[in-house]
Short mmCIF file of C-alpha atoms in Angstrom, two decimals:
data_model
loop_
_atom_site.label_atom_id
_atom_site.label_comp_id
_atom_site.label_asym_id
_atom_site.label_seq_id
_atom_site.Cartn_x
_atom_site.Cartn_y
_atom_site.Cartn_z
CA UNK A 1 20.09 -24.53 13.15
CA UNK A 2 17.29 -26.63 11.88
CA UNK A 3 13.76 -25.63 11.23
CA UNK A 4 10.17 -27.76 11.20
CA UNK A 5 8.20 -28.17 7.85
CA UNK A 6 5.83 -25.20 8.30
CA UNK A 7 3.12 -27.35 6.43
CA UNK A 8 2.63 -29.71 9.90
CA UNK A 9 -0.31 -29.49 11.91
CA UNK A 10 1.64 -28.39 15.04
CA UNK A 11 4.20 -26.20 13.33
CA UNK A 12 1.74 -24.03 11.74
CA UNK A 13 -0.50 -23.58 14.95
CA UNK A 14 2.44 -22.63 17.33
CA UNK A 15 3.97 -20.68 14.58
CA UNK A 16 0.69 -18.66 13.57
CA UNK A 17 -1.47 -19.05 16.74
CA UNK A 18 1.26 -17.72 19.12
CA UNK A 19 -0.62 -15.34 21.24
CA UNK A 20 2.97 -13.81 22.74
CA UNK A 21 4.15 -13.04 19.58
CA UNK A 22 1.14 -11.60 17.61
CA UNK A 23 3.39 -9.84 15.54
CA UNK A 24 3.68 -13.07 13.03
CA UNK A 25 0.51 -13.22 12.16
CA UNK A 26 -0.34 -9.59 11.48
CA UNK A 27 2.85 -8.92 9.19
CA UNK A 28 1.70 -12.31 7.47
CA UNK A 29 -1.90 -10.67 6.85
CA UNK A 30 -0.52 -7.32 6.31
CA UNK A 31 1.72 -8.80 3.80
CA UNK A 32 -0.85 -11.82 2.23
CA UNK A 33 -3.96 -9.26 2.04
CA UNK A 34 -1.94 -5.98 0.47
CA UNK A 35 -2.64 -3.82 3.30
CA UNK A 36 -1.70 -0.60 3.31
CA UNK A 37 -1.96 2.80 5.76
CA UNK A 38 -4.80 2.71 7.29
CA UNK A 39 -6.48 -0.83 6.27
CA UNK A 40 -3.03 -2.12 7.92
CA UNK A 41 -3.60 -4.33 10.87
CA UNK A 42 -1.82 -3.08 13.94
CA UNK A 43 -3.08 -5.70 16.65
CA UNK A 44 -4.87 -8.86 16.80
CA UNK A 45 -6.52 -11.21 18.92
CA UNK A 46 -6.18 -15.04 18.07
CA UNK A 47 -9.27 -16.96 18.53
CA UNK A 48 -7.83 -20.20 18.48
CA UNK A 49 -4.30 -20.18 19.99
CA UNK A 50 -2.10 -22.60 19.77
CA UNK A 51 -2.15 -25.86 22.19
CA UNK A 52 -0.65 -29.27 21.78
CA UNK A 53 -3.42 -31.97 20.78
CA UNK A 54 -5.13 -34.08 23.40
CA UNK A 55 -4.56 -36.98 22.46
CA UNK A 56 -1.16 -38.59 20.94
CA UNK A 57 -1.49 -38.62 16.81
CA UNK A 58 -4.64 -36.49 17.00
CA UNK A 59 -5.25 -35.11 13.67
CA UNK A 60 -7.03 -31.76 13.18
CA UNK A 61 -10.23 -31.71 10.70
CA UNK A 62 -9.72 -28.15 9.71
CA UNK A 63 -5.99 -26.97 10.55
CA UNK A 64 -6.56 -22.90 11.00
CA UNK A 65 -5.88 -19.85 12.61
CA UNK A 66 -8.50 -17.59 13.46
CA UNK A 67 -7.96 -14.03 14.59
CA UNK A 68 -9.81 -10.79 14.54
CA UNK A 69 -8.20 -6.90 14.63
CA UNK A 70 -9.58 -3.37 16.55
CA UNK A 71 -11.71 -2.74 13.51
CA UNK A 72 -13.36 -6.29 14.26
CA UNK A 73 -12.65 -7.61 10.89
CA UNK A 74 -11.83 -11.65 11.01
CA UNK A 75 -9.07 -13.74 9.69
CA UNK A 76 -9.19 -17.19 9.10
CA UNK A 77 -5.82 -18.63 7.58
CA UNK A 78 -6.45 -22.24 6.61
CA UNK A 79 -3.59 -24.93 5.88
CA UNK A 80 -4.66 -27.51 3.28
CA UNK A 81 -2.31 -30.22 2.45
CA UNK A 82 -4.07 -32.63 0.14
CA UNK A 83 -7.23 -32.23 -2.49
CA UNK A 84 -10.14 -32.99 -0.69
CA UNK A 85 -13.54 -33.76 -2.19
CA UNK A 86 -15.78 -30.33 -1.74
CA UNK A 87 -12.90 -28.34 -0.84
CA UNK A 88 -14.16 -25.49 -2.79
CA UNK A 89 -17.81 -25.70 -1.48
CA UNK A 90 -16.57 -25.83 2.31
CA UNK A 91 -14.17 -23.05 1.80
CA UNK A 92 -16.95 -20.75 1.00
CA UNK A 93 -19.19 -22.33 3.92
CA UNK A 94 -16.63 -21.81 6.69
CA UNK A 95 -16.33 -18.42 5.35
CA UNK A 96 -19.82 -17.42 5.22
CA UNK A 97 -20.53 -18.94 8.76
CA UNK A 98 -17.76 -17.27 10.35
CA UNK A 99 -19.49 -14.15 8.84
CA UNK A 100 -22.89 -14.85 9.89
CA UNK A 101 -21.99 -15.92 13.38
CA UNK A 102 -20.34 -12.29 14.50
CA UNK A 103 -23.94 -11.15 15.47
CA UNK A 104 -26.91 -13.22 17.23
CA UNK A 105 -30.82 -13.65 16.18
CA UNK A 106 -32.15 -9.47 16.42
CA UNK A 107 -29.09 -7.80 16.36
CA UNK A 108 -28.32 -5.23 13.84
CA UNK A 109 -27.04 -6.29 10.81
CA UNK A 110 -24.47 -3.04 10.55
CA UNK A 111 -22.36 -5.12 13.42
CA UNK A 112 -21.09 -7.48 11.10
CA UNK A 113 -17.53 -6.39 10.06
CA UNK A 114 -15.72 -8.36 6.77
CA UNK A 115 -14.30 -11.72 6.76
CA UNK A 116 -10.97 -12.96 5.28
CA UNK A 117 -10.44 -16.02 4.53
CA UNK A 118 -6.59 -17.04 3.45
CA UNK A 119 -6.33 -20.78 2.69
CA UNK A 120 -2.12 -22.26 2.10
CA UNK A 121 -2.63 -25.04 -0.42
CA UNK A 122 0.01 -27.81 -0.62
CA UNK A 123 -1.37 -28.89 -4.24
CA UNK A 124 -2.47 -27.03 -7.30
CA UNK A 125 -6.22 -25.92 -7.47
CA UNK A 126 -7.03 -22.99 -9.74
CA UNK A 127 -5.71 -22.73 -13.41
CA UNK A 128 -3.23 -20.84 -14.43
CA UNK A 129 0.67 -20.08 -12.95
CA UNK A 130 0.26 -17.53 -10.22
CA UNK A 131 0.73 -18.75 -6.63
CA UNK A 132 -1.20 -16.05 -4.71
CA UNK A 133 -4.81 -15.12 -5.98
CA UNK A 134 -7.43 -13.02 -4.41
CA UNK A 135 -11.25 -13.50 -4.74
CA UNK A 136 -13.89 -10.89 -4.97
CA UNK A 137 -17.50 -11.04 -5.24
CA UNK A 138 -18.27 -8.81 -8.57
CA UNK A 139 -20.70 -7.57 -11.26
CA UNK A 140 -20.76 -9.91 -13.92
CA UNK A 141 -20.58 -6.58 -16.45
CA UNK A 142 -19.10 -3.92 -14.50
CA UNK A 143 -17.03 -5.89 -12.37
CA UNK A 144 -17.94 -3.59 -9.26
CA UNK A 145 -17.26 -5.13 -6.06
CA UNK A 146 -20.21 -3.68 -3.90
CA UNK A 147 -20.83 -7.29 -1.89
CA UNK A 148 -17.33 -6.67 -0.43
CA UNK A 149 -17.65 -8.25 3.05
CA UNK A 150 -16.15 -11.62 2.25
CA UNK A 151 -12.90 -12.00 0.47
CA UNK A 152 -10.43 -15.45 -0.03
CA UNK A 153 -6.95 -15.31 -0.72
CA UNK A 154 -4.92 -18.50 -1.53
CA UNK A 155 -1.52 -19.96 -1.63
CA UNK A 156 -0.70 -22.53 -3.51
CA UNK A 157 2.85 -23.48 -2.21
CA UNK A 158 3.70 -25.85 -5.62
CA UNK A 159 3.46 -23.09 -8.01
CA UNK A 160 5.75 -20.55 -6.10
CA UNK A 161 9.45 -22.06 -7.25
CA UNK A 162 11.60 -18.84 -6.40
CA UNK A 163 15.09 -19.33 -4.70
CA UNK A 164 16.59 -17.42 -1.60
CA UNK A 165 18.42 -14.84 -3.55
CA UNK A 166 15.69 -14.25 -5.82
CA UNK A 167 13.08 -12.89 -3.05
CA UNK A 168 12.15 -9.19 -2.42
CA UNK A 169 8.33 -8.71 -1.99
CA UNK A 170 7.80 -9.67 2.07
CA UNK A 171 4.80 -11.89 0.44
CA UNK A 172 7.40 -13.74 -1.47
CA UNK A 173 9.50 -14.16 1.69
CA UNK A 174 6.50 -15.33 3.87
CA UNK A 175 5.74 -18.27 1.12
CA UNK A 176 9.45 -19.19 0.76
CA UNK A 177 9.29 -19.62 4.39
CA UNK A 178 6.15 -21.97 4.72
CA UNK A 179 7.57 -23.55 1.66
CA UNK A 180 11.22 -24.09 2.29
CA UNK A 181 12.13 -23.54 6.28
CA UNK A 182 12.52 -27.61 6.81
CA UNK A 183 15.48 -27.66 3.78
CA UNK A 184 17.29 -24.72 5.60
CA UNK A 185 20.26 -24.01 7.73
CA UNK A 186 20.14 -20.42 8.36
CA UNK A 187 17.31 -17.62 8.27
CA UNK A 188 18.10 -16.10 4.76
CA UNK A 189 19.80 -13.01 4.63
CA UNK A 190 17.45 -10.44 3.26
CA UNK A 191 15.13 -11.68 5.99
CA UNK A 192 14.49 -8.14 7.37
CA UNK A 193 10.94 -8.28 8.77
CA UNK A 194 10.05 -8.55 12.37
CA UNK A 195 7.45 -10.63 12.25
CA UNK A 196 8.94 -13.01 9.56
CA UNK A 197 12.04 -13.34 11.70
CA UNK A 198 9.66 -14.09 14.78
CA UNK A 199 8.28 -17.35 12.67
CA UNK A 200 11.68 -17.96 12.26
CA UNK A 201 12.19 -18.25 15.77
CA UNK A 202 9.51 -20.12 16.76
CA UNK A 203 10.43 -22.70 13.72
CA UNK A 204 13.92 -23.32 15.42
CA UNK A 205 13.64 -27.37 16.40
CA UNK A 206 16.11 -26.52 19.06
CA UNK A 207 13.83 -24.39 20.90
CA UNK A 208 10.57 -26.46 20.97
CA UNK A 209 10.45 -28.69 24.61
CA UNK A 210 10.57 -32.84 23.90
CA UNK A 211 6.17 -32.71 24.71
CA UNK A 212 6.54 -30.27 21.59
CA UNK A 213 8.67 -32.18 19.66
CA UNK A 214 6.84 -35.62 19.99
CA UNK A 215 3.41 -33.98 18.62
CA UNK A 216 5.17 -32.50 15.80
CA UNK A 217 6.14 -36.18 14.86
CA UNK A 218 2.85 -37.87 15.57
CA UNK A 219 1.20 -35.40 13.54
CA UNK A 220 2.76 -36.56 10.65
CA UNK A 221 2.06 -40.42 11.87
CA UNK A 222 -1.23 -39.21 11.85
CA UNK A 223 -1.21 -38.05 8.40
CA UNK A 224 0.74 -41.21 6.81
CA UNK A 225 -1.96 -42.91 8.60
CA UNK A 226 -4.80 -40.83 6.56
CA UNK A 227 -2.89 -41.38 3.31
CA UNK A 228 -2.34 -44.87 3.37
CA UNK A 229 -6.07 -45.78 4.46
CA UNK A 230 -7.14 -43.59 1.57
CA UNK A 231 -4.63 -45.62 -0.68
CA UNK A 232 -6.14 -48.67 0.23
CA UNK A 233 -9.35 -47.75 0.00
CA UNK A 234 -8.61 -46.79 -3.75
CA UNK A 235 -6.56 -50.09 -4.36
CA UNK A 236 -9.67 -52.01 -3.28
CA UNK A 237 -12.11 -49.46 -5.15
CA UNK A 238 -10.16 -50.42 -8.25
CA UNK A 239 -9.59 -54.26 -7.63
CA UNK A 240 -13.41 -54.45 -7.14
CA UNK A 241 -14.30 -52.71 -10.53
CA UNK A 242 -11.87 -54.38 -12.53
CA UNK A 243 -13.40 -57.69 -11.06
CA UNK A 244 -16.79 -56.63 -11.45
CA UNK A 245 -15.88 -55.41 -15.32
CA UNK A 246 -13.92 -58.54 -16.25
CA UNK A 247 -17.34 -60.91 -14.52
CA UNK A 248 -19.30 -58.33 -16.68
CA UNK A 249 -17.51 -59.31 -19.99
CA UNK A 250 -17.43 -62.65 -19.04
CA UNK A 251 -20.91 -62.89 -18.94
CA UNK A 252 -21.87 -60.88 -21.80
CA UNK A 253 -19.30 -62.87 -23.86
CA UNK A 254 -20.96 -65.95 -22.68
CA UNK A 255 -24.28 -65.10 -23.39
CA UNK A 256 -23.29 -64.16 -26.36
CA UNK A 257 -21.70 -67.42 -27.12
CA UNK A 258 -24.71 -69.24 -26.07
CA UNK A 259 -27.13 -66.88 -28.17
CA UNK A 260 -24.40 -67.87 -31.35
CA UNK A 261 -24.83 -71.27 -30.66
CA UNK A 262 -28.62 -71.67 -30.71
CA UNK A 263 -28.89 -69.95 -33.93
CA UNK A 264 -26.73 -72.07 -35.34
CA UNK A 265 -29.14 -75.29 -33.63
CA UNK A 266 -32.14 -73.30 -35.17
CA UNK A 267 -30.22 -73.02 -38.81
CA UNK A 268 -29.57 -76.74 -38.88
CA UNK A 269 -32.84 -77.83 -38.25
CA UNK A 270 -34.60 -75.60 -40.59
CA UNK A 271 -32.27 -76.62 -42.99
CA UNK A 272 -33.50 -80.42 -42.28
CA UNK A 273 -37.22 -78.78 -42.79
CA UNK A 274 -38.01 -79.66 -38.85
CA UNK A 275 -41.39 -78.57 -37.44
CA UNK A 276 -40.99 -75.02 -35.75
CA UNK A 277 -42.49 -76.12 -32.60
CA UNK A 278 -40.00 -78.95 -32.77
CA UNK A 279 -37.45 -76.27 -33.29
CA UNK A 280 -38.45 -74.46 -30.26
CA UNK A 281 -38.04 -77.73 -27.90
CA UNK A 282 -34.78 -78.52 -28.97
CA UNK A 283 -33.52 -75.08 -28.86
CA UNK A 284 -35.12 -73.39 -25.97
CA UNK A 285 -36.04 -70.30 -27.76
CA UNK A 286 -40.04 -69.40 -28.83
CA UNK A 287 -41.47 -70.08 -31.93
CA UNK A 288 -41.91 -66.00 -32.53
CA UNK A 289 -37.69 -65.97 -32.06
CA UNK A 290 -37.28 -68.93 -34.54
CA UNK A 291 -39.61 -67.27 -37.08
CA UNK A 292 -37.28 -63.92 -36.93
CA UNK A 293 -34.05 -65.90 -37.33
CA UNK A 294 -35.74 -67.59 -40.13
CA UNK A 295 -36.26 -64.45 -41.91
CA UNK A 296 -32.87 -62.91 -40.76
CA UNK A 297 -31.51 -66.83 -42.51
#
């Protein structure tokens, strides 16, 4: 038995955005947000489900999973593999528009139900050791949470280093699974859940079709692709500003040669008691700048 590495762009869309087995997705919420008795989430629809990419190699901008519960609130559980520049700032924008767009221009503002946003980080991003960490918006003083419509959860996958053997929150389970299912043989044993064992399932190499198979490896094509263009990019970034700092030096050592060398010119020929003007012929400099080396001589 061999599973995919959870982290792909395919793998995590068929494995999260299978709309025939919803039941992955809500024990990964249930389990993710803390939800208990009646906040638990019992049913969802997914808003994106999963489909293989158009075109071969196609690389997603924004690798999610949207769904949305009975009670209407909506789930957006993001996959982030590398840093990118304004992750932070579009985290909070995708959140707030997903928000915004639940009701149209008139409608009643009590129709908007809360937004979660849950993003899996493949790199480290806040400070600190913990690898789950949830977000509120809160009074400065009393830390009251009365704007409690939005709310972000993250994952950061490098800071979670617990074995197998060591797991026993289902939390801990679902990120050892995302983590860890492409290094593993077997479904570990205190693997008890029946949504986690679903994902397991659906992660099992041997039951995705060839079409399948071949878009999980372009996807990461695609990505090596991404990397190494950003690689070069930064090679050439750095090649052209060492250039341009070594021509920079150059120049200003030059200049400053040159500069060196005329006031020595001026010193000699005041020294021979030349005429200023004189001076200023032979040396290329004014008669005001001859008269202040003078004084500096």
């Amino acid at each position: 038995m061999r599973f995919v590495d959870v982290t792909n762009d395919v793998a995590f869309r068929k494995i999260f955005g299978n709309e025939n087995k919803t039941s992955i997705i809500i024990s990964f919420l249930n389990a993710v947000l803390k939800l208990e008795g009646e906040d638990q989430i019992e049913s969802v629809q997914i808003i994106n489900p999963y489909q293989l990419p158009r075109v071969a190699g196609e690389k997603a901008t924004i690798i999610d999973v949207r769904a949305k519960d009975v009670q209407g609130r909506q789930f957006v559980i993001e996959m982030q593999v590398t840093h990118k520049k304004g992750f932070k700032k579009r985290v909070q924008y995708y959140a707030a528009r997903d928000y915004s767009m639940q009701i149209q221009s008139g409608e009643n503002y009590d129709l908007l139900h809360p937004t979660y946003f849950i993003g899996i980080l493949d790199f480290n991003f806040f400070e600190g050791e913990k690898y789950l960490s949830h977000h509120l918006t809160m009074d400065k003083e009393t830390y009251e949470n009365k704007l409690d419509d939005i709310k972000y959860s993250f994952i950061e996958l490098h800071k979670f280093n617990l074995e197998a053997e060591q797991l026993e929150s289902l939390v801990e389970k679902w990120v050892f699974f995302i983590k860890n299912a492409e290094n593993l043989d077997v479904i570990p044993e205190n693997t008890d859940d029946e949504g986690l064992i679903a994902a397991y399932e659906d992660a099992e190499k041997h039951r995705w079709d060839k079409e399948e198979l071949i878009a999980y490896d372009n996807a990461f094509i695609a990505l090596r692709d991404i990397k190494a263009r950003e690689e070069f990019v930064r090679e050439e970034a750095e090649k052209k500003g060492m250039a341009k700092g070594m021509a920079k030096g150059m120049a200003k050592g030059m200049a400053k040669g040159i500069a060196e060398e005329k006031v020595e010119v001026v010193r000699r020929c005041l020294e021979n008691q030349m005429d200023i003007e004189l001076i200023a012929q032979i040396s290329g400099l004014s008669v005001s700048e001859i008269e202040e080396i003078k004084q500096d001589l």
